[in-house]
Amino acid sequence: MKKAIGLLVLATLFVSVALVSTTMAAPGQHGKSNQANLYLYEKNPIDWSIVADGAWGKLRHELIGPTFEFDFNGKGLEPNTEYSLIYYGDPWPGNNPGALIGSGTSNNGGNIHLAGSVDLGMNLPGPGDSNTDGAKIWLVLSSDYDASTNSMTAWNPTEYLYENNLITYEYNTGV
């Protein structure tokens, strides 16, 4: 009897640990690693559904660190156009606090590659962001974004890519 109870307790503990470890993973996290993927999509601004065969991108990013390390590839964008990858902190105009992550120009085929390591100096979502569960990451036209104020200056929603999930990032200088 004691052996059966012991096995039952052990099985319950194993299941509990397995459930906790899987539910604590960040969206897009690579197993137990410090990296995650986030997909961005062109969306219909009427109902925010993903546009079939629309532009899209994939962001690989670190979850914790002294700098936000990232690698982004976008496809199907307007050719030869300047874009900015931003953290959009709600509400409008996105500077709550918001941040520029990277910027660059799409090639003749409408593809863009951005990569780097940015000192955001804060967690994502940041203080003041009304999305307390996570941060919005967008790819926007550089002409619609003021990097000096971290603010959107125009609204052309059909020209942007939007996150499919909110992300979190822990600014940690001890890593």
mmCIF file with all atom_site columns, C-alpha atoms in Angstrom, residues 53-175:
data_model
loop_
_atom_site.group_PDB
_atom_site.id
_atom_site.type_symbol
_atom_site.label_atom_id
_atom_site.label_alt_id
_atom_site.label_comp_id
_atom_site.label_asym_id
_atom_site.label_entity_id
_atom_site.label_seq_id
_atom_site.pdbx_PDB_ins_code
_atom_site.Cartn_x
_atom_site.Cartn_y
_atom_site.Cartn_z
_atom_site.occupancy
_atom_site.B_iso_or_equiv
_atom_site.pdbx_formal_charge
_atom_site.auth_seq_id
_atom_site.auth_comp_id
_atom_site.auth_asym_id
_atom_site.auth_atom_id
_atom_site.pdbx_PDB_model_num
ATOM 1   C CA . ASP A 1 53  ? -0.576 35.527 -49.392 1.00 0.00 ? 53  ASP A CA 1
ATOM 2   C CA . GLY A 1 54  ? 0.307  38.905 -47.860 1.00 0.00 ? 54  GLY A CA 1
ATOM 3   C CA . ALA A 1 55  ? 3.659  40.197 -46.694 1.00 0.00 ? 55  ALA A CA 1
ATOM 4   C CA . TRP A 1 56  ? 5.124  38.585 -43.597 1.00 0.00 ? 56  TRP A CA 1
ATOM 5   C CA . GLY A 1 57  ? 8.247  38.340 -41.501 1.00 0.00 ? 57  GLY A CA 1
ATOM 6   C CA . LYS A 1 58  ? 9.981  36.273 -38.848 1.00 0.00 ? 58  LYS A CA 1
ATOM 7   C CA . LEU A 1 59  ? 11.752 37.789 -35.856 1.00 0.00 ? 59  LEU A CA 1
ATOM 8   C CA . ARG A 1 60  ? 14.181 35.722 -33.809 1.00 0.00 ? 60  ARG A CA 1
ATOM 9   C CA . HIS A 1 61  ? 14.984 37.433 -30.519 1.00 0.00 ? 61  HIS A CA 1
ATOM 10  C CA . GLU A 1 62  ? 16.541 36.898 -27.119 1.00 0.00 ? 62  GLU A CA 1
ATOM 11  C CA . LEU A 1 63  ? 14.186 36.709 -24.129 1.00 0.00 ? 63  LEU A CA 1
ATOM 12  C CA . ILE A 1 64  ? 16.620 37.941 -21.466 1.00 0.00 ? 64  ILE A CA 1
ATOM 13  C CA . GLY A 1 65  ? 19.814 39.952 -21.665 1.00 0.00 ? 65  GLY A CA 1
ATOM 14  C CA . PRO A 1 66  ? 21.573 43.282 -21.375 1.00 0.00 ? 66  PRO A CA 1
ATOM 15  C CA . THR A 1 67  ? 20.683 43.999 -25.011 1.00 0.00 ? 67  THR A CA 1
ATOM 16  C CA . PHE A 1 68  ? 17.774 42.972 -27.223 1.00 0.00 ? 68  PHE A CA 1
ATOM 17  C CA . GLU A 1 69  ? 19.484 40.732 -29.773 1.00 0.00 ? 69  GLU A CA 1
ATOM 18  C CA . PHE A 1 70  ? 17.416 40.116 -32.871 1.00 0.00 ? 70  PHE A CA 1
ATOM 19  C CA . ASP A 1 71  ? 17.372 38.855 -36.429 1.00 0.00 ? 71  ASP A CA 1
ATOM 20  C CA . PHE A 1 72  ? 14.415 39.753 -38.680 1.00 0.00 ? 72  PHE A CA 1
ATOM 21  C CA . ASN A 1 73  ? 13.585 38.656 -42.222 1.00 0.00 ? 73  ASN A CA 1
ATOM 22  C CA . GLY A 1 74  ? 10.621 40.188 -44.054 1.00 0.00 ? 74  GLY A CA 1
ATOM 23  C CA . LYS A 1 75  ? 9.106  38.957 -47.338 1.00 0.00 ? 75  LYS A CA 1
ATOM 24  C CA . GLY A 1 76  ? 6.620  40.379 -49.835 1.00 0.00 ? 76  GLY A CA 1
ATOM 25  C CA . LEU A 1 77  ? 7.135  44.026 -48.887 1.00 0.00 ? 77  LEU A CA 1
ATOM 26  C CA . GLU A 1 78  ? 7.179  47.043 -51.167 1.00 0.00 ? 78  GLU A CA 1
ATOM 27  C CA . PRO A 1 79  ? 10.516 46.988 -53.042 1.00 0.00 ? 79  PRO A CA 1
ATOM 28  C CA . ASN A 1 80  ? 13.192 49.587 -52.276 1.00 0.00 ? 80  ASN A CA 1
ATOM 29  C CA . THR A 1 81  ? 11.288 51.023 -49.315 1.00 0.00 ? 81  THR A CA 1
ATOM 30  C CA . GLU A 1 82  ? 12.642 52.099 -45.916 1.00 0.00 ? 82  GLU A CA 1
ATOM 31  C CA . TYR A 1 83  ? 11.159 50.217 -42.954 1.00 0.00 ? 83  TYR A CA 1
ATOM 32  C CA . SER A 1 84  ? 11.537 50.419 -39.184 1.00 0.00 ? 84  SER A CA 1
ATOM 33  C CA . LEU A 1 85  ? 11.106 47.517 -36.782 1.00 0.00 ? 85  LEU A CA 1
ATOM 34  C CA . ILE A 1 86  ? 9.581  49.001 -33.636 1.00 0.00 ? 86  ILE A CA 1
ATOM 35  C CA . TYR A 1 87  ? 8.243  48.200 -30.208 1.00 0.00 ? 87  TYR A CA 1
ATOM 36  C CA . TYR A 1 88  ? 4.839  49.910 -30.210 1.00 0.00 ? 88  TYR A CA 1
ATOM 37  C CA . GLY A 1 89  ? 3.787  50.856 -26.658 1.00 0.00 ? 89  GLY A CA 1
ATOM 38  C CA . ASP A 1 90  ? 0.024  51.483 -26.508 1.00 0.00 ? 90  ASP A CA 1
ATOM 39  C CA . PRO A 1 91  ? -1.812 53.820 -26.663 1.00 0.00 ? 91  PRO A CA 1
ATOM 40  C CA . TRP A 1 92  ? -1.343 55.955 -29.814 1.00 0.00 ? 92  TRP A CA 1
ATOM 41  C CA . PRO A 1 93  ? 1.148  57.217 -30.958 1.00 0.00 ? 93  PRO A CA 1
ATOM 42  C CA . GLY A 1 94  ? 3.067  54.254 -29.520 1.00 0.00 ? 94  GLY A CA 1
ATOM 43  C CA . ASN A 1 95  ? 5.622  56.090 -27.384 1.00 0.00 ? 95  ASN A CA 1
ATOM 44  C CA . ASN A 1 96  ? 4.520  54.576 -24.084 1.00 0.00 ? 96  ASN A CA 1
ATOM 45  C CA . PRO A 1 97  ? 7.490  54.143 -24.067 1.00 0.00 ? 97  PRO A CA 1
ATOM 46  C CA . GLY A 1 98  ? 8.065  52.478 -27.463 1.00 0.00 ? 98  GLY A CA 1
ATOM 47  C CA . ALA A 1 99  ? 11.446 51.959 -29.113 1.00 0.00 ? 99  ALA A CA 1
ATOM 48  C CA . LEU A 1 100 ? 13.187 51.676 -32.450 1.00 0.00 ? 100 LEU A CA 1
ATOM 49  C CA . ILE A 1 101 ? 14.670 48.195 -32.780 1.00 0.00 ? 101 ILE A CA 1
ATOM 50  C CA . GLY A 1 102 ? 16.152 48.464 -36.265 1.00 0.00 ? 102 GLY A CA 1
ATOM 51  C CA . SER A 1 103 ? 15.676 49.976 -39.699 1.00 0.00 ? 103 SER A CA 1
ATOM 52  C CA . GLY A 1 104 ? 16.685 49.327 -43.275 1.00 0.00 ? 104 GLY A CA 1
ATOM 53  C CA . THR A 1 105 ? 15.592 49.231 -46.898 1.00 0.00 ? 105 THR A CA 1
ATOM 54  C CA . SER A 1 106 ? 13.853 46.371 -48.688 1.00 0.00 ? 106 SER A CA 1
ATOM 55  C CA . ASN A 1 107 ? 15.558 45.051 -51.803 1.00 0.00 ? 107 ASN A CA 1
ATOM 56  C CA . ASN A 1 108 ? 14.227 44.908 -55.384 1.00 0.00 ? 108 ASN A CA 1
ATOM 57  C CA . GLY A 1 109 ? 12.344 41.711 -54.511 1.00 0.00 ? 109 GLY A CA 1
ATOM 58  C CA . GLY A 1 110 ? 10.580 43.240 -51.492 1.00 0.00 ? 110 GLY A CA 1
ATOM 59  C CA . ASN A 1 111 ? 12.675 41.375 -48.922 1.00 0.00 ? 111 ASN A CA 1
ATOM 60  C CA . ILE A 1 112 ? 14.437 42.883 -45.929 1.00 0.00 ? 112 ILE A CA 1
ATOM 61  C CA . HIS A 1 113 ? 16.948 41.610 -43.386 1.00 0.00 ? 113 HIS A CA 1
ATOM 62  C CA . LEU A 1 114 ? 17.557 43.453 -40.125 1.00 0.00 ? 114 LEU A CA 1
ATOM 63  C CA . ALA A 1 115 ? 19.787 42.214 -37.322 1.00 0.00 ? 115 ALA A CA 1
ATOM 64  C CA . GLY A 1 116 ? 21.488 43.693 -34.327 1.00 0.00 ? 116 GLY A CA 1
ATOM 65  C CA . SER A 1 117 ? 21.785 44.173 -30.620 1.00 0.00 ? 117 SER A CA 1
ATOM 66  C CA . VAL A 1 118 ? 19.876 47.129 -29.152 1.00 0.00 ? 118 VAL A CA 1
ATOM 67  C CA . ASP A 1 119 ? 20.138 48.466 -25.600 1.00 0.00 ? 119 ASP A CA 1
ATOM 68  C CA . LEU A 1 120 ? 16.464 49.093 -24.851 1.00 0.00 ? 120 LEU A CA 1
ATOM 69  C CA . GLY A 1 121 ? 17.205 49.860 -21.199 1.00 0.00 ? 121 GLY A CA 1
ATOM 70  C CA . MET A 1 122 ? 13.851 48.362 -20.145 1.00 0.00 ? 122 MET A CA 1
ATOM 71  C CA . ASN A 1 123 ? 11.725 45.245 -20.046 1.00 0.00 ? 123 ASN A CA 1
ATOM 72  C CA . LEU A 1 124 ? 9.129  44.601 -22.726 1.00 0.00 ? 124 LEU A CA 1
ATOM 73  C CA . PRO A 1 125 ? 6.414  45.574 -22.268 1.00 0.00 ? 125 PRO A CA 1
ATOM 74  C CA . GLY A 1 126 ? 7.808  48.781 -20.861 1.00 0.00 ? 126 GLY A CA 1
ATOM 75  C CA . PRO A 1 127 ? 6.434  50.988 -18.114 1.00 0.00 ? 127 PRO A CA 1
ATOM 76  C CA . GLY A 1 128 ? 3.447  52.973 -19.354 1.00 0.00 ? 128 GLY A CA 1
ATOM 77  C CA . ASP A 1 129 ? 2.424  50.417 -21.997 1.00 0.00 ? 129 ASP A CA 1
ATOM 78  C CA . SER A 1 130 ? -1.273 49.612 -21.601 1.00 0.00 ? 130 SER A CA 1
ATOM 79  C CA . ASN A 1 131 ? -0.538 46.051 -22.828 1.00 0.00 ? 131 ASN A CA 1
ATOM 80  C CA . THR A 1 132 ? 0.751  44.651 -19.551 1.00 0.00 ? 132 THR A CA 1
ATOM 81  C CA . ASP A 1 133 ? 0.758  41.050 -20.850 1.00 0.00 ? 133 ASP A CA 1
ATOM 82  C CA . GLY A 1 134 ? 3.272  41.665 -23.616 1.00 0.00 ? 134 GLY A CA 1
ATOM 83  C CA . ALA A 1 135 ? 4.743  44.023 -26.187 1.00 0.00 ? 135 ALA A CA 1
ATOM 84  C CA . LYS A 1 136 ? 3.621  44.714 -29.752 1.00 0.00 ? 136 LYS A CA 1
ATOM 85  C CA . ILE A 1 137 ? 6.340  44.485 -32.408 1.00 0.00 ? 137 ILE A CA 1
ATOM 86  C CA . TRP A 1 138 ? 5.584  46.086 -35.782 1.00 0.00 ? 138 TRP A CA 1
ATOM 87  C CA . LEU A 1 139 ? 7.413  46.671 -39.061 1.00 0.00 ? 139 LEU A CA 1
ATOM 88  C CA . VAL A 1 140 ? 6.318  50.118 -40.271 1.00 0.00 ? 140 VAL A CA 1
ATOM 89  C CA . LEU A 1 141 ? 7.279  52.558 -42.984 1.00 0.00 ? 141 LEU A CA 1
ATOM 90  C CA . SER A 1 142 ? 10.204 54.600 -41.697 1.00 0.00 ? 142 SER A CA 1
ATOM 91  C CA . SER A 1 143 ? 8.496  57.705 -43.085 1.00 0.00 ? 143 SER A CA 1
ATOM 92  C CA . ASP A 1 144 ? 5.591  57.055 -40.656 1.00 0.00 ? 144 ASP A CA 1
ATOM 93  C CA . TYR A 1 145 ? 7.796  56.790 -37.554 1.00 0.00 ? 145 TYR A CA 1
ATOM 94  C CA . ASP A 1 146 ? 9.786  59.380 -35.590 1.00 0.00 ? 146 ASP A CA 1
ATOM 95  C CA . ALA A 1 147 ? 12.700 57.559 -33.974 1.00 0.00 ? 147 ALA A CA 1
ATOM 96  C CA . SER A 1 148 ? 13.611 60.584 -31.837 1.00 0.00 ? 148 SER A CA 1
ATOM 97  C CA . THR A 1 149 ? 10.265 60.405 -30.003 1.00 0.00 ? 149 THR A CA 1
ATOM 98  C CA . ASN A 1 150 ? 9.447  56.703 -30.571 1.00 0.00 ? 150 ASN A CA 1
ATOM 99  C CA . SER A 1 151 ? 6.134  57.836 -32.077 1.00 0.00 ? 151 SER A CA 1
ATOM 100 C CA . MET A 1 152 ? 4.051  56.952 -35.089 1.00 0.00 ? 152 MET A CA 1
ATOM 101 C CA . THR A 1 153 ? 3.496  60.107 -37.149 1.00 0.00 ? 153 THR A CA 1
ATOM 102 C CA . ALA A 1 154 ? 1.117  58.682 -39.761 1.00 0.00 ? 154 ALA A CA 1
ATOM 103 C CA . TRP A 1 155 ? -1.232 55.722 -40.087 1.00 0.00 ? 155 TRP A CA 1
ATOM 104 C CA . ASN A 1 156 ? -1.000 53.554 -43.212 1.00 0.00 ? 156 ASN A CA 1
ATOM 105 C CA . PRO A 1 157 ? -2.054 50.193 -41.730 1.00 0.00 ? 157 PRO A CA 1
ATOM 106 C CA . THR A 1 158 ? -2.069 48.262 -45.006 1.00 0.00 ? 158 THR A CA 1
ATOM 107 C CA . GLU A 1 159 ? 1.668  48.976 -45.392 1.00 0.00 ? 159 GLU A CA 1
ATOM 108 C CA . TYR A 1 160 ? 2.775  47.466 -42.055 1.00 0.00 ? 160 TYR A CA 1
ATOM 109 C CA . LEU A 1 161 ? 3.434  44.056 -40.539 1.00 0.00 ? 161 LEU A CA 1
ATOM 110 C CA . TYR A 1 162 ? 1.945  43.284 -37.131 1.00 0.00 ? 162 TYR A CA 1
ATOM 111 C CA . GLU A 1 163 ? 2.794  40.732 -34.470 1.00 0.00 ? 163 GLU A CA 1
ATOM 112 C CA . ASN A 1 164 ? 0.870  37.492 -34.263 1.00 0.00 ? 164 ASN A CA 1
ATOM 113 C CA . ASN A 1 165 ? 1.559  37.276 -30.497 1.00 0.00 ? 165 ASN A CA 1
ATOM 114 C CA . LEU A 1 166 ? 2.718  39.709 -27.858 1.00 0.00 ? 166 LEU A CA 1
ATOM 115 C CA . ILE A 1 167 ? 6.297  39.204 -26.651 1.00 0.00 ? 167 ILE A CA 1
ATOM 116 C CA . THR A 1 168 ? 8.144  39.679 -23.400 1.00 0.00 ? 168 THR A CA 1
ATOM 117 C CA . TYR A 1 169 ? 11.788 40.566 -22.888 1.00 0.00 ? 169 TYR A CA 1
ATOM 118 C CA . GLU A 1 170 ? 13.653 40.942 -19.613 1.00 0.00 ? 170 GLU A CA 1
ATOM 119 C CA . TYR A 1 171 ? 16.316 43.638 -19.556 1.00 0.00 ? 171 TYR A CA 1
ATOM 120 C CA . ASN A 1 172 ? 18.989 42.075 -17.368 1.00 0.00 ? 172 ASN A CA 1
ATOM 121 C CA . THR A 1 173 ? 22.520 43.435 -17.196 1.00 0.00 ? 173 THR A CA 1
ATOM 122 C CA . GLY A 1 174 ? 23.638 40.485 -15.059 1.00 0.00 ? 174 GLY A CA 1
ATOM 123 C CA . VAL A 1 175 ? 23.414 37.956 -17.912 1.00 0.00 ? 175 VAL A CA 1
#
